[in-house]
Amino acid sequence: MRCQWTRPSKLALCAALVWGGASLSAETPLHGLGDPHLSLIPRSDDERARIADATALPRDFATSEPYEALPAGAGTVPVRRDDRGFAQPATNLPEARLMEFTLGDALFQKLWTSSPSSTLASDGLGPLYNARSCEACHVRDGRGHAPEGPGDTAVSMFLRVSVPADPGDEMPAIADWIATAPDPVYGEQLQDIATVGHPAEYRLDVSYEEIEVPLAGGETASLRKPTYRAADLGYGPLGEGAMLSPRVAPQMIGLGLLEAIPVADILANADPEDADGDGISGRPAIVWSREHDRAMLGRFGWKGGEPTVREQSASAFAGDIGIATPLRPELWGDCTEAQRACRRAPHGGDMDGFEISAEAFDTVVYYTANLGVPARRDIDDPQVLRGKQVFHDSGCASCHRPKFVTARLEDRPEHSFQLIWPHTDLLLHDMGEGLADHRPEGRATGREWKTPPLWGIGLTERISGHTTFLHDGRARSLLEAVLWHGGEAQAARDAVVSLAPAARADLIRDLESL
């Protein structure tokens, strides 16, 4: 029985067949989740004990911890003084594959053109798209930003869109899945650029309201509350009940290492019912894998919507650039059946029926999975050490878990058995009304977001030329990002507000060292 889609009345039976556990029900969605994308070598009892010791939270903040300067383990790269610090290959890449990384870098920067074109290996753009290259959104492999005014580009930001769906319609065999559907005209996301002869779908309009926040010690901070509007709609009104969610392109470093964390280690931190009473109720994002045809842990995307680097890459090619890949073979990208001219337009497809060949796609995936994480700085600086203690004492580490050890892997030595410091639990958390987009995605509610990794965050200004953070770039500093936290993070946020100014400065200094 193939159970990719089923009605809710069959949910428990189908899930049991998918995951192979007779005890599985809609109330126990975690049972049986595995790592079908990894060639795992089982851990010994001795290794498990060593891992538990190595990943334990610190108790002494007088000195740094062993290997803390190496956030990506043996793959950690040196810190560069220029803006190319996120574009380096992991230090431990096999020499024989460095050329593949370099070719992947070239493809990541490649400008795609519309069809028909004399450059058959580069055509297939759009017809609707947000950018002509991966690099255009992830500039220098860093994070994007929201447009700062009418004259600024929105190329590294877009709006996702969906409409409510009937829970009785077919839906994935995943417990707690929230039924939504793509907009019947505009699809899964709004594209603000189009090839010649086609109207763009919209123009992103952003406005801000300033909110003053008093802080202990007589200080104040100002937050900017955004309002997003899909202006100048090119294909008529949005569907009834359309829900919009802004997304800024995230930084690209360390993705292969995040993919190599065993699912069991991530689920060990999940506490959906807050059984320990600490107010933190991390839940795993569970999604249906196109490639593996089964439910998997969602690790990538702001709400954990994709399970692997390959599937995340394929979705970005399809939605952002309109390029067909082996995993997303639609030659028209995100064009819907209602956009007939877009679907009938000339497309690429000379690469074995796709617009990027399977070999070239794999090369891009290899590149994105192996971008090195720069070394942490100033780990023994007294202010950094004080800030690290504030980070832990305030409860930040409850979601931004500092350490994991990746799985032993037969075929990926660069990711195998590394002690890494990403500062994330890769789980969904209710972040409160202030950050809510009111747009569910899979199991994630309109108030939930996946904890983003913090490694490299202190280099944002050097790499990306700005200091804006969060899923929509609203925070103009690390302190503003902290102050937007609510929901499960409300207690941690309030603890930071209550700190003496010197202790708050210590916390920010600690974050800047990551």
XYZ file of N, CA and C in Angstrom, residues 213 215 219-223 467 469-470 475-485 493 496-497 499 501 504-505 507-508 511-512:
96
model
N 10.713 50.034 23.111
C 10.756 49.002 24.143
C 11.676 49.474 25.264
N 14.069 49.133 28.433
C 14.976 48.108 28.932
C 15.462 48.512 30.321
N 17.814 52.111 29.562
C 17.996 52.055 28.113
C 16.657 51.788 27.411
N 16.603 52.060 26.142
C 15.445 51.740 25.313
C 15.918 51.158 23.995
N 15.035 50.436 23.366
C 15.282 49.918 22.016
C 14.066 50.231 21.171
N 14.249 50.258 19.882
C 13.151 50.512 18.957
C 13.034 49.341 17.988
N 11.849 48.766 17.922
C 11.569 47.682 16.986
C 10.738 48.221 15.837
N 22.980 44.231 8.950
C 22.799 43.508 10.214
C 21.313 43.300 10.469
N 18.019 40.635 10.681
C 17.845 39.246 11.068
C 16.367 38.882 11.137
N 16.124 37.621 11.440
C 14.812 36.970 11.508
C 14.326 36.628 10.107
N 14.465 42.732 12.109
C 15.376 43.115 13.186
C 16.629 43.733 12.595
N 16.975 44.929 13.050
C 18.134 45.644 12.522
C 19.390 45.416 13.342
N 19.285 44.593 14.342
C 20.434 44.265 15.184
C 20.132 42.961 15.894
N 21.162 42.378 16.487
C 20.957 41.147 17.249
C 20.059 41.394 18.456
N 20.186 42.548 19.099
C 19.308 42.844 20.227
C 17.860 42.926 19.779
N 17.590 43.583 18.670
C 16.214 43.640 18.175
C 15.680 42.246 17.887
N 16.518 41.379 17.332
C 16.082 40.008 17.063
C 15.656 39.312 18.349
N 16.429 39.496 19.413
C 16.079 38.895 20.705
C 14.762 39.470 21.218
N 14.580 40.760 21.085
C 13.401 41.414 21.644
C 12.118 41.059 20.908
N 12.223 40.534 19.694
C 11.032 40.082 18.975
C 10.572 38.704 19.442
N 11.394 37.996 20.201
C 11.014 36.662 20.647
C 9.826 36.732 21.602
N 13.324 36.213 26.557
C 13.309 37.605 26.101
C 13.167 38.558 27.282
N 16.328 38.981 29.222
C 17.281 39.888 28.573
C 16.878 41.344 28.809
N 15.587 41.628 28.729
C 15.108 42.982 28.995
C 15.483 43.421 30.408
N 18.038 42.530 32.226
C 19.467 42.548 32.524
C 19.988 43.967 32.727
N 22.527 46.852 31.796
C 23.081 47.154 30.468
C 24.394 46.439 30.168
N 23.666 42.852 29.225
C 23.085 42.774 27.878
C 24.161 42.930 26.820
N 25.094 43.829 27.071
C 26.206 44.013 26.129
C 27.068 42.761 26.067
N 25.986 39.681 26.439
C 25.238 38.710 25.629
C 25.429 38.979 24.142
N 25.305 40.221 23.751
C 25.468 40.567 22.330
C 26.890 40.274 21.877
N 27.116 36.630 21.108
C 26.501 36.296 19.823
C 27.381 36.744 18.660
N 28.017 37.874 18.806
C 28.881 38.379 17.738
C 30.110 37.508 17.542
